[in-house]
Coordinates of C-alpha atoms in Angstrom, one line a residue:
Chain A
M12 CA 16.9 -7.0 -11.6
T13 CA 18.1 -5.8 -7.8
D14 CA 18.6 -2.8 -6.2
S15 CA 17.6 -0.1 -9.0
G16 CA 16.7 2.3 -6.3
N17 CA 20.6 2.8 -5.5
V18 CA 21.9 3.2 -9.2
K19 CA 20.0 6.0 -10.2
K20 CA 21.6 8.6 -7.6
R21 CA 24.6 9.3 -8.5
K22 CA 24.7 10.9 -12.4
P23 CA 23.4 14.2 -11.6
V24 CA 25.9 15.4 -9.3
I25 CA 27.9 17.4 -12.2
K26 CA 24.5 18.6 -13.3
A27 CA 23.8 19.7 -10.1
V28 CA 26.5 21.6 -10.0
L29 CA 26.6 22.7 -13.8
I30 CA 23.5 24.3 -14.0
P31 CA 23.5 27.1 -11.4
L32 CA 26.7 27.5 -12.3
V33 CA 25.7 28.2 -16.0
L34 CA 22.8 30.5 -14.6
I35 CA 25.2 32.3 -11.9
F36 CA 27.8 32.8 -14.9
I37 CA 25.1 34.1 -17.7
G38 CA 24.1 36.6 -14.5
L39 CA 27.7 37.9 -14.3
S40 CA 28.5 37.9 -17.9
Y41 CA 25.6 40.7 -18.5
T42 CA 26.1 42.4 -15.8
F43 CA 30.4 42.4 -16.5
Y44 CA 29.4 43.8 -19.8
V45 CA 27.0 46.3 -18.9
I46 CA 29.7 48.1 -16.6
N47 CA 32.5 47.9 -19.1
Y48 CA 30.3 48.8 -22.3
P49 CA 28.0 51.1 -20.8
Q50 CA 25.1 52.5 -23.5
D51 CA 26.7 55.8 -22.6
K52 CA 27.7 58.1 -19.7
I53 CA 24.9 58.1 -17.6
V54 CA 24.9 54.2 -17.6
A55 CA 28.2 53.9 -16.3
D56 CA 27.5 56.3 -13.9
F57 CA 24.9 54.4 -12.5
V58 CA 25.7 50.8 -12.8
S59 CA 28.4 49.7 -10.4
Y60 CA 29.4 46.1 -9.2
S61 CA 28.7 46.9 -5.6
K62 CA 25.2 48.6 -6.2
V63 CA 24.4 46.0 -8.6
F64 CA 25.1 43.3 -5.9
S65 CA 23.5 45.2 -2.8
L66 CA 20.4 45.5 -5.2
L67 CA 20.4 42.3 -5.5
K68 CA 21.2 40.9 -1.7
Q69 CA 18.3 42.8 -0.7
H70 CA 16.2 41.1 -2.9
I71 CA 17.5 38.3 -1.8
V72 CA 16.8 39.0 2.1
L73 CA 13.1 40.1 0.9
V74 CA 12.5 37.3 -0.7
L75 CA 14.1 34.6 2.1
V76 CA 12.0 36.1 5.3
S77 CA 9.1 36.4 3.5
A78 CA 8.9 33.1 2.3
T79 CA 10.2 31.7 5.1
A80 CA 8.2 33.4 7.7
A81 CA 5.5 32.0 4.6
V82 CA 6.5 28.7 5.3
L83 CA 6.3 28.7 9.2
V84 CA 2.9 30.1 9.4
S85 CA 1.2 28.0 6.2
V86 CA 2.8 24.5 6.6
P87 CA 1.8 24.5 10.4
L88 CA -1.5 26.2 9.4
G89 CA -2.3 23.6 6.6
I90 CA -1.5 20.7 9.1
F91 CA -3.8 22.2 11.9
L92 CA -6.6 22.1 9.1
T93 CA -6.3 18.9 8.3
R94 CA -6.8 17.5 11.6
P95 CA -10.4 15.6 12.1
K96 CA -11.6 17.6 14.3
F97 CA -11.3 21.2 12.1
K98 CA -11.6 19.4 8.7
G99 CA -14.9 21.9 8.8
L100 CA -12.5 24.9 9.1
A101 CA -10.0 24.2 6.2
N102 CA -12.0 25.9 3.3
I103 CA -13.1 28.8 5.1
F104 CA -9.1 29.3 5.3
I105 CA -8.9 28.8 1.7
S106 CA -11.5 31.0 0.8
I107 CA -10.2 34.4 2.9
V108 CA -6.4 33.3 1.8
N109 CA -7.8 33.0 -2.1
M110 CA -9.6 36.1 -1.4
G111 CA -6.1 37.9 -0.2
Q112 CA -4.5 36.3 -3.9
T113 CA -7.1 38.4 -6.0
I114 CA -5.8 42.1 -4.9
P115 CA -3.3 43.1 -7.1
S116 CA 0.2 42.3 -5.4
L117 CA 1.5 46.3 -6.4
A118 CA -2.7 47.3 -4.4
I119 CA -1.2 45.1 -1.3
L120 CA 2.0 46.8 -1.1
A121 CA 0.5 50.1 -1.8
L122 CA -2.0 49.2 1.3
F123 CA 0.5 48.3 3.6
V124 CA 2.6 51.3 3.5
S125 CA -0.5 53.1 4.9
V126 CA 0.2 50.8 7.7
L127 CA 3.3 50.3 8.3
G128 CA 5.7 52.6 6.4
I129 CA 7.4 52.9 3.3
G130 CA 10.2 50.1 3.4
F131 CA 11.7 46.7 3.6
K132 CA 8.7 45.7 6.7
S133 CA 5.9 46.4 3.8
A134 CA 7.4 45.2 1.4
V135 CA 8.2 41.7 3.4
F136 CA 4.7 41.8 5.0
A137 CA 2.8 42.0 1.6
L138 CA 5.0 39.3 0.0
W139 CA 5.0 37.1 2.8
I140 CA 0.6 37.4 2.6
Y141 CA 1.5 37.0 -0.9
S142 CA 3.0 33.6 -0.4
L143 CA 1.3 32.4 1.5
L144 CA -1.8 30.5 -0.2
P145 CA 0.4 28.5 -2.8
I146 CA 1.9 26.9 0.5
L147 CA -1.3 26.7 2.4
N148 CA -3.2 25.2 -0.7
N149 CA -0.7 22.6 -1.6
T150 CA -0.4 21.7 2.1
L151 CA -4.2 20.9 2.3
V152 CA -4.1 19.4 -0.9
G153 CA -1.4 17.3 -0.2
I154 CA -2.5 16.3 3.2
T155 CA -6.1 15.2 2.4
G156 CA -4.5 13.8 -1.0
V157 CA -3.0 10.7 0.8
D158 CA -5.4 7.8 0.4
R159 CA -7.9 6.7 2.7
Y160 CA -6.7 3.2 2.8
V161 CA -3.1 4.5 3.5
M162 CA -4.4 5.9 6.6
E163 CA -7.1 3.3 7.2
A164 CA -4.1 1.0 7.8
A165 CA -2.0 3.2 9.4
T166 CA -4.5 3.8 12.1
G167 CA -5.8 0.1 12.1
M168 CA -2.5 -1.3 12.8
G169 CA -1.9 1.1 16.0
M170 CA -0.1 4.2 14.8
N171 CA -1.0 7.3 17.3
P172 CA -1.6 10.3 15.4
V173 CA 1.2 12.2 15.5
R174 CA 3.8 9.2 14.2
I175 CA 0.8 9.1 11.4
L176 CA 1.3 12.7 10.6
T177 CA 5.5 12.1 10.9
K178 CA 5.8 9.2 9.2
I179 CA 2.9 9.1 6.4
E180 CA 1.3 12.3 6.3
L181 CA 3.7 14.5 6.0
P182 CA 6.3 12.4 3.7
I183 CA 3.6 11.1 1.0
A184 CA 2.7 15.0 1.1
F185 CA 6.2 16.6 0.8
P186 CA 6.4 16.8 -3.0
V187 CA 3.1 18.5 -3.0
I188 CA 4.0 21.0 -0.3
M189 CA 7.1 21.3 -1.5
A190 CA 5.8 22.3 -5.2
G191 CA 3.7 25.0 -3.3
I192 CA 7.1 26.4 -1.6
R193 CA 8.6 26.6 -4.7
T194 CA 5.6 28.5 -6.3
A195 CA 5.8 30.7 -3.9
A196 CA 9.1 31.5 -4.3
T197 CA 9.6 31.7 -8.0
V198 CA 6.8 34.3 -7.7
N199 CA 7.7 35.8 -4.5
I200 CA 10.8 36.4 -6.5
G201 CA 9.0 38.1 -9.5
T202 CA 6.5 40.2 -7.8
A203 CA 9.8 41.1 -5.5
T204 CA 10.9 43.4 -8.3
L205 CA 8.0 45.6 -7.2
A206 CA 9.0 46.3 -3.6
A207 CA 11.3 49.0 -5.0
F208 CA 8.2 51.0 -5.9
I209 CA 7.5 52.0 -2.0
G210 CA 11.3 52.1 -1.7
A211 CA 12.3 48.5 0.1
G212 CA 14.8 48.5 -2.8
G213 CA 16.4 44.7 -4.5
L214 CA 16.4 44.6 -8.1
G215 CA 12.9 46.4 -8.7
D216 CA 15.3 49.8 -8.3
L217 CA 16.8 48.7 -11.1
I218 CA 14.0 48.3 -13.5
I219 CA 12.2 51.1 -12.5
A220 CA 15.0 53.9 -12.6
G221 CA 16.0 52.1 -15.6
N222 CA 13.2 52.8 -17.0
N223 CA 12.6 56.3 -16.0
I224 CA 15.8 57.3 -17.0
N225 CA 15.4 55.2 -20.3
R226 CA 17.9 52.6 -20.5
W227 CA 17.5 49.4 -22.1
Q228 CA 20.6 48.4 -20.8
I229 CA 19.8 48.7 -17.2
V230 CA 16.2 47.9 -17.5
I231 CA 17.4 44.5 -18.9
L232 CA 20.0 43.5 -16.0
G233 CA 17.2 43.9 -13.2
A234 CA 15.0 41.8 -15.0
L235 CA 17.7 39.4 -16.2
L236 CA 19.2 39.0 -12.8
S237 CA 15.3 38.3 -11.2
A238 CA 14.5 36.3 -13.5
L239 CA 18.0 33.9 -12.7
L240 CA 17.5 34.2 -9.5
A241 CA 13.9 32.7 -9.7
I242 CA 15.5 29.9 -12.0
L243 CA 18.6 29.2 -9.8
A244 CA 16.4 28.9 -6.1
D245 CA 13.6 26.9 -8.5
Y246 CA 16.3 24.2 -9.4
L247 CA 17.9 24.1 -5.8
M248 CA 14.7 23.5 -4.5
A249 CA 13.8 20.7 -6.9
L250 CA 17.3 19.2 -5.5
F251 CA 16.6 19.8 -1.8
E252 CA 13.3 17.6 -2.3
K253 CA 15.0 15.0 -4.5
A254 CA 17.7 14.4 -1.5
Chain B
M13 CA -11.0 -15.8 22.3
I14 CA -13.0 -13.2 20.7
K15 CA -16.6 -12.8 22.0
F16 CA -19.5 -10.1 20.6
E17 CA -22.5 -9.9 23.9
N18 CA -25.2 -7.8 22.9
V19 CA -23.3 -5.6 20.1
T20 CA -25.0 -2.8 18.3
K21 CA -24.0 -0.2 16.1
K22 CA -26.2 2.7 15.9
Y23 CA -25.1 5.6 13.0
P24 CA -26.0 9.6 13.7
N25 CA -29.4 10.3 11.7
T26 CA -30.2 6.6 10.6
K27 CA -33.2 4.9 11.2
N28 CA -32.1 1.7 11.5
S29 CA -28.6 -0.5 13.4
A30 CA -26.0 -0.9 11.2
V31 CA -25.1 -4.1 13.7
N32 CA -28.1 -4.7 15.8
N33 CA -27.4 -6.6 19.5
L34 CA -25.0 -9.2 17.9
N35 CA -24.2 -12.2 20.4
L36 CA -20.5 -13.9 18.6
E37 CA -18.0 -15.9 19.9
I38 CA -14.9 -16.7 18.0
N39 CA -12.4 -19.4 19.5
E40 CA -9.1 -19.7 19.4
G41 CA -7.2 -20.3 15.7
E42 CA -10.7 -20.2 14.0
I43 CA -11.7 -18.3 10.7
C44 CA -14.3 -17.1 11.3
M45 CA -15.7 -15.8 8.0
L46 CA -18.4 -13.1 8.1
V47 CA -20.7 -13.4 5.5
G48 CA -23.3 -11.1 3.6
P49 CA -24.6 -8.4 1.2
S50 CA -22.6 -4.8 0.8
G51 CA -24.4 -3.1 4.0
C52 CA -24.9 -5.8 5.9
G53 CA -22.9 -5.0 9.0
K54 CA -20.1 -7.4 8.7
T55 CA -17.4 -4.6 8.1
T56 CA -18.9 -2.6 10.8
T57 CA -18.8 -6.0 13.5
M58 CA -14.9 -6.0 12.0
K59 CA -13.8 -2.7 12.7
M60 CA -15.5 -2.7 16.6
V61 CA -13.1 -5.5 17.4
N62 CA -10.0 -3.0 16.7
R63 CA -12.3 -0.2 17.7
L64 CA -11.9 1.8 14.2
I65 CA -15.8 1.9 15.3
E66 CA -17.1 2.1 18.6
P67 CA -20.3 0.3 19.8
T68 CA -23.3 1.9 20.5
S69 CA -23.9 -0.5 23.4
G70 CA -22.8 -3.9 24.2
N71 CA -19.1 -5.5 24.8
I72 CA -16.4 -7.1 23.2
Y73 CA -13.5 -9.4 25.1
I74 CA -10.5 -10.5 23.6
D75 CA -9.5 -13.3 25.4
G76 CA -11.8 -12.5 28.2
E77 CA -10.6 -8.8 28.3
N78 CA -12.8 -6.2 27.4
I79 CA -11.0 -4.2 24.6
M80 CA -12.9 -0.8 25.6
A81 CA -10.6 -1.5 29.0
H82 CA -7.3 -1.1 26.9
N83 CA -6.0 2.4 24.9
P84 CA -7.3 2.0 21.3
V85 CA -3.8 2.4 19.9
D86 CA -2.0 -0.7 22.1
L87 CA -5.0 -2.8 21.5
R88 CA -4.6 -2.6 17.6
R89 CA -0.8 -3.3 18.1
N90 CA -1.8 -6.7 18.7
I91 CA -4.5 -7.1 15.6
G92 CA -3.2 -7.9 13.0
Y93 CA -5.2 -5.4 10.3
V94 CA -5.3 -6.6 6.4
I95 CA -7.9 -5.2 4.2
Q96 CA -9.2 -5.0 0.4
N97 CA -6.9 -1.8 -0.5
I98 CA -4.5 -3.0 1.2
G99 CA -3.0 0.2 2.1
L100 CA 0.8 -0.1 1.8
F101 CA 3.2 2.8 2.4
P102 CA 3.6 4.3 -1.3
H103 CA 6.9 6.2 0.4
M104 CA 8.1 3.2 2.4
T105 CA 10.3 0.3 0.8
I106 CA 8.3 -3.3 1.6
A107 CA 10.6 -4.1 4.1
E108 CA 9.7 -0.6 5.9
N109 CA 6.1 -1.3 5.7
I110 CA 6.2 -5.1 7.3
A111 CA 8.3 -3.4 10.1
T112 CA 5.5 -1.1 10.8
V113 CA 4.0 -2.6 13.7
P114 CA 7.2 -4.0 15.2
K115 CA 8.6 0.1 15.2
E116 CA 5.8 1.5 17.1
K117 CA 6.4 -1.4 19.9
K118 CA 10.5 -0.2 19.3
W119 CA 11.9 -3.6 18.6
D120 CA 15.6 -3.2 18.2
K121 CA 16.7 -3.2 14.7
E122 CA 18.5 -6.5 14.4
R123 CA 15.4 -8.2 15.7
I124 CA 12.9 -6.1 13.2
D125 CA 15.1 -6.9 10.0
K126 CA 15.3 -10.7 11.2
R127 CA 11.8 -10.9 11.2
V128 CA 11.4 -8.6 7.6
D129 CA 12.9 -11.6 6.2
E130 CA 11.6 -14.2 7.8
L131 CA 8.0 -13.1 6.8
L132 CA 9.2 -12.2 3.2
E133 CA 10.1 -16.5 2.6
L134 CA 6.6 -17.0 4.2
M135 CA 5.0 -15.0 1.7
E136 CA 7.4 -16.7 -0.8
L137 CA 9.3 -13.3 -1.8
N138 CA 12.9 -13.3 -1.9
P139 CA 14.3 -11.0 0.4
E140 CA 17.1 -10.0 -1.5
V141 CA 15.0 -9.3 -4.5
Y142 CA 12.1 -7.6 -2.7
R143 CA 13.4 -5.7 0.2
N144 CA 14.2 -2.6 -0.5
R145 CA 11.3 -2.3 -3.3
R146 CA 8.6 0.1 -3.4
P147 CA 5.1 -1.6 -3.4
S148 CA 4.9 0.3 -7.0
D149 CA 6.9 -2.3 -8.0
L150 CA 4.8 -5.6 -7.1
S151 CA 2.2 -6.9 -8.7
G152 CA -1.5 -6.8 -6.5
G153 CA -1.1 -10.5 -5.9
Q154 CA 2.6 -9.7 -4.6
R155 CA 1.4 -6.5 -2.5
Q156 CA -1.3 -8.3 -1.0
R157 CA 1.5 -10.8 0.5
V158 CA 3.2 -7.7 2.1
G159 CA 0.0 -6.5 3.1
V160 CA -0.4 -9.9 5.0
A161 CA 3.2 -9.9 6.1
R162 CA 2.7 -6.6 7.6
A163 CA -0.6 -7.5 9.4
L164 CA 1.7 -10.9 10.6
A165 CA 4.9 -8.8 11.5
A166 CA 4.6 -8.3 15.6
D167 CA 2.9 -12.1 15.6
P168 CA -0.5 -10.7 17.0
P169 CA -3.1 -13.5 18.1
V170 CA -6.0 -12.0 16.7
M171 CA -6.0 -11.4 12.8
L172 CA -9.0 -8.8 11.2
M173 CA -8.6 -9.2 7.3
D174 CA -11.6 -6.9 5.7
E175 CA -11.6 -9.6 1.9
P176 CA -8.4 -9.0 1.4
F177 CA -8.2 -10.9 -1.6
G178 CA -11.5 -9.0 -2.9
A179 CA -9.6 -7.0 -5.9
L180 CA -7.1 -9.8 -7.0
D181 CA -8.2 -11.8 -10.2
P182 CA -9.6 -15.6 -9.8
I183 CA -6.2 -16.7 -10.4
T184 CA -4.1 -14.7 -8.2
R185 CA -7.0 -14.9 -5.8
S186 CA -7.2 -18.7 -5.1
K187 CA -3.6 -18.9 -5.1
L188 CA -3.4 -17.2 -2.1
Q189 CA -6.2 -18.1 -0.5
N190 CA -4.1 -21.6 -1.0
E191 CA -1.6 -20.1 0.5
F192 CA -2.9 -18.5 3.0
L193 CA -5.0 -21.6 4.5
R194 CA -1.2 -23.6 4.3
L195 CA 0.0 -20.2 6.5
Q196 CA -3.0 -20.7 9.3
E197 CA -2.4 -24.3 9.8
K198 CA 1.7 -23.2 10.9
I199 CA 0.4 -19.9 12.8
R200 CA -2.7 -20.7 14.2
K201 CA -4.0 -17.3 14.5
T202 CA -7.8 -16.0 15.7
I203 CA -9.1 -14.6 12.5
I204 CA -12.4 -12.7 11.6
F205 CA -12.7 -12.7 8.3
V206 CA -15.2 -10.3 6.2
T207 CA -16.5 -11.3 2.6
H208 CA -19.6 -11.2 0.5
D209 CA -18.1 -14.2 -1.3
I210 CA -19.3 -17.3 -0.2
D211 CA -17.4 -20.0 -1.8
E212 CA -14.5 -17.7 -0.3
A213 CA -16.4 -18.4 3.1
I214 CA -16.7 -22.1 2.4
K215 CA -13.3 -22.9 1.1
M216 CA -11.9 -20.5 4.2
G217 CA -14.0 -20.7 7.2
D218 CA -13.8 -23.1 9.9
K219 CA -17.0 -21.3 11.0
I220 CA -19.4 -19.5 8.7
V221 CA -21.9 -16.2 10.3
V222 CA -24.1 -15.0 7.6
V223 CA -25.0 -11.9 8.6
K224 CA -27.9 -9.7 7.0
N225 CA -29.4 -6.3 8.4
G226 CA -26.6 -6.2 11.2
K227 CA -28.1 -9.7 12.3
I228 CA -26.6 -13.1 12.6
V229 CA -29.1 -15.0 10.3
Q230 CA -27.0 -18.5 10.9
Q231 CA -23.9 -19.4 12.0
G232 CA -21.9 -22.6 11.8
T233 CA -19.7 -24.9 9.9
P234 CA -19.7 -24.7 5.8
D235 CA -20.8 -28.1 5.7
D236 CA -23.8 -27.3 8.2
I237 CA -24.7 -24.0 5.5
L238 CA -24.2 -26.2 2.5
S239 CA -26.6 -28.9 4.0
N240 CA -29.5 -27.0 6.2
P241 CA -29.4 -23.3 5.1
A242 CA -31.6 -21.5 7.7
D243 CA -33.6 -20.0 5.4
E244 CA -34.1 -18.5 2.1
F245 CA -31.9 -15.7 2.3
V246 CA -29.0 -18.3 3.0
E247 CA -30.0 -20.7 0.6
N248 CA -30.3 -17.6 -2.0
L249 CA -26.6 -16.4 -1.0
I250 CA -25.0 -19.8 -1.5
G251 CA -27.0 -20.6 -4.7
G252 CA -28.5 -22.9 -6.5
N253 CA -25.3 -26.0 -7.1
R254 CA -24.7 -26.5 -3.1
S255 CA -23.1 -29.8 -4.6
I256 CA -20.9 -28.1 -6.5
K257 CA -19.9 -25.8 -3.5
R258 CA -19.3 -28.8 -1.2
L259 CA -16.0 -29.5 -3.6
N260 CA -14.5 -26.5 -2.1
L261 CA -15.1 -28.2 1.5
V262 CA -12.7 -31.8 0.7
T263 CA -9.2 -31.3 -0.5
C264 CA -6.9 -33.6 -2.2
S265 CA -5.3 -35.2 0.4
E266 CA -8.8 -35.9 2.1
I267 CA -9.6 -38.8 -0.5
M268 CA -6.7 -38.9 -2.7
H269 CA -4.9 -42.6 -2.8
D270 CA -1.6 -43.9 -2.0
T271 CA -0.1 -44.3 -6.0
F272 CA 2.0 -47.1 -7.5
S273 CA 5.6 -44.9 -8.3
V274 CA 9.0 -46.2 -10.0
K275 CA 12.4 -44.6 -9.6
M276 CA 13.7 -43.3 -13.4
D277 CA 16.6 -45.6 -13.0
T278 CA 14.1 -48.9 -12.1
P279 CA 14.7 -51.5 -14.7
L280 CA 11.4 -51.9 -16.9
D281 CA 10.8 -55.4 -16.4
A282 CA 10.5 -54.0 -12.6
A283 CA 8.3 -51.5 -13.4
R284 CA 6.7 -53.7 -15.8
T285 CA 5.6 -56.3 -12.9
I286 CA 4.8 -53.8 -10.4
M287 CA 2.0 -52.6 -13.2
L288 CA 0.9 -56.3 -14.3
E289 CA 0.4 -56.9 -10.5
N290 CA -2.2 -54.3 -9.4
G291 CA -3.7 -53.3 -13.7
L292 CA -2.4 -50.2 -14.2
K293 CA -2.0 -49.1 -17.1
T294 CA 0.4 -46.0 -16.3
I295 CA 2.9 -45.4 -13.6
A296 CA 4.1 -42.2 -11.9
L297 CA 8.0 -41.9 -12.5
T298 CA 9.8 -40.1 -9.5
G299 CA 13.8 -38.8 -8.6
Q300 CA 14.8 -37.9 -5.4
N301 CA 13.0 -37.5 -2.3
N302 CA 10.1 -38.9 -4.5
K303 CA 10.1 -36.1 -6.4
L304 CA 7.2 -36.0 -9.0
I305 CA 9.1 -36.1 -12.5
G306 CA 6.6 -38.0 -15.3
Y307 CA 4.8 -41.2 -16.1
A308 CA 5.4 -43.8 -17.9
E309 CA 2.3 -45.8 -20.0
L310 CA 2.3 -49.7 -19.9
K311 CA 2.2 -49.8 -23.9
D312 CA 5.3 -48.3 -24.3
M313 CA 6.8 -51.0 -22.4
E314 CA 5.5 -53.8 -23.9
G315 CA 8.6 -56.1 -25.6
K316 CA 11.2 -53.5 -24.7
T317 CA 14.3 -53.2 -21.8
G318 CA 16.0 -50.8 -20.1
M319 CA 15.1 -48.8 -17.4
S320 CA 11.6 -47.0 -16.5
G321 CA 12.9 -43.6 -17.1
D322 CA 13.7 -44.3 -21.2
Y323 CA 10.0 -44.5 -21.4
K324 CA 9.1 -40.8 -19.3
K325 CA 6.1 -38.8 -20.7
E326 CA 5.6 -35.2 -19.3
M327 CA 3.2 -34.8 -16.2
E328 CA 1.1 -32.1 -17.8
V329 CA -1.1 -31.6 -14.9
T330 CA -1.1 -32.1 -11.1
V331 CA -2.6 -30.3 -8.5
D332 CA -1.3 -29.5 -4.9
E333 CA -2.8 -31.8 -2.1
R334 CA -4.4 -28.8 -0.5
M335 CA -6.6 -27.5 -3.1
S336 CA -9.7 -28.3 -3.3
L337 CA -11.9 -31.0 -5.0
N338 CA -13.2 -28.0 -7.2
D339 CA -9.8 -27.3 -8.3
A340 CA -8.2 -31.1 -8.9
L341 CA -12.1 -31.3 -10.9
S342 CA -11.6 -28.5 -12.9
E343 CA -7.7 -29.7 -13.9
M344 CA -9.5 -33.0 -14.8
L345 CA -12.3 -31.7 -17.0
R346 CA -9.8 -29.2 -19.0
I347 CA -7.5 -32.1 -19.6
G348 CA -10.3 -34.8 -20.4
Q349 CA -8.6 -37.0 -18.0
R350 CA -10.7 -39.2 -15.6
Y351 CA -7.2 -39.5 -12.8
I352 CA -5.1 -36.7 -11.6
Y353 CA -1.7 -36.8 -9.4
V354 CA -1.6 -35.5 -6.6
A355 CA 1.7 -34.0 -5.0
D356 CA 2.6 -31.8 -2.3
E357 CA 4.0 -28.3 -2.3
R358 CA 7.6 -29.6 -3.5
D359 CA 6.1 -31.3 -6.2
N360 CA 6.7 -34.6 -4.2
L361 CA 4.1 -37.2 -5.5
R362 CA 2.0 -38.5 -2.5
G363 CA -1.2 -40.0 -4.5
W364 CA -3.9 -39.7 -7.3
I365 CA -7.4 -38.9 -7.3
G366 CA -10.1 -40.6 -10.1
I367 CA -13.3 -39.0 -11.0
N368 CA -15.2 -41.3 -8.9
D369 CA -14.1 -40.4 -6.1
I370 CA -14.7 -36.7 -6.5
L371 CA -18.5 -38.0 -7.1
N372 CA -18.8 -40.2 -4.1
A373 CA -17.1 -37.4 -1.8
V374 CA -19.7 -35.0 -2.6
S375 CA -22.6 -37.0 -3.3
I376 CA -22.1 -38.7 0.5
N377 CA -23.9 -36.3 2.7
D378 CA -27.0 -35.3 1.0

């Protein structure tokens, strides 16, 4: 009867560590397989541990920088737009960012190349634009979704607007905002493979190169690692959300 | 304590004022019921007291001070606020919910914890069990108890209650109303209580203010309103069965008779003597501290010996002394009995009421 809340938390610790380990193990095994049992000489020359890891690192940096920047912009913007004074602006912003979302990701990448040039900067900028909407949208939905009677009670009891934001609105909206960040990050990890097209590197290099030289082992290596990365990222964020 | 002076509220783009030149005084320790149909301005009137709605013109004073002189946030921390939808914070425990205003007032943790437990006990919720639960684990009635506890947390002198029991089922509602009245006897808050339910107003109110189209149609004690409705509107609001409604005005303790009782271990002879001397057919059996256990019937005792307790019959129904005659009468009708025993909150025997007492109590004033 008592304190059922405390008992639930303990068990998943093993699971929490196990799943990431399994994901890393799958990734390493396949990399090991491609390097040690290559299809042919071309694959053997192309792939090495250091190459795969530097591409993986590039990929992670691309995603981390763009997603973090998107969080830093979208969440405060979402908070700002849900303040009573600015309520009308929210829909306008959603439409603008929505329009950004309708442009194909490859086109966005290409567009920014003409402004920022080839490489890392353009890729990060494009991925950032792409991540803004899900986070902004979920921040708005999460905060406006707080029960209006909860808000009325909080106001009526004499909480000031800042306290209402930090103690009521954000904690209640947190799971929804996190869902937006998770969506953005996982989509971002997939989209980041396209960064290879504009010379920003990342796991997309493996997919494009593998495709160009027609070696399935390499294509699958790039695709598998980016998929595993997406699952891992989503899983870790879910863990963070519950903690 | 609370004074409305020519208060008017007109929303933009509306033809009529929601509240129109309202004057009202509410005394300290009084429950003032604002009653009227939806849209009559009663909620607007109430919400102007804690400045959730600002009056267009006029002044409101609490304890002689104009509320506009205070910062709304500070003002609200000294006014308890309970709403129909409760608005408990779903992400916080019950204890955290109740601690809201004390935390805003920066009480130290020890004092807050003590206050939370005290309030949970006051609301008949075991602190050990409920302290760390979430609002979603509670029933509607329990949630509203927590809502009331939360409003009382910093011991504000004034409470605003917006149909607090409106969303509950009739049984829970009646229970919470009774509990709240009992509580109010101890805490003596000045309360503005909004309701559309005239029965609730009659039962709960020291004063009833009937509101229509933003104006006060009539104000007075429940008895005044029932005896002399000011106009057809009030008459319709009360409905046709005024005498029956008056049943809600009188509590059992006001009309109950002292009763005879014997202990479980009183010899049968002694019990029988008391009954014969007083012409009783039944007698109540009590245990320690006058706690009611059951009753015995004279016909079972005829020619027997032993203890009174040997002939105990289970008491099916008693009424609480604070319950209204309406509750007592409906219990009597339900079990088909012409009398009923009255007990206090701890089940101690207090007296009895007969059906004729109820008839007399209701018809006196007409």
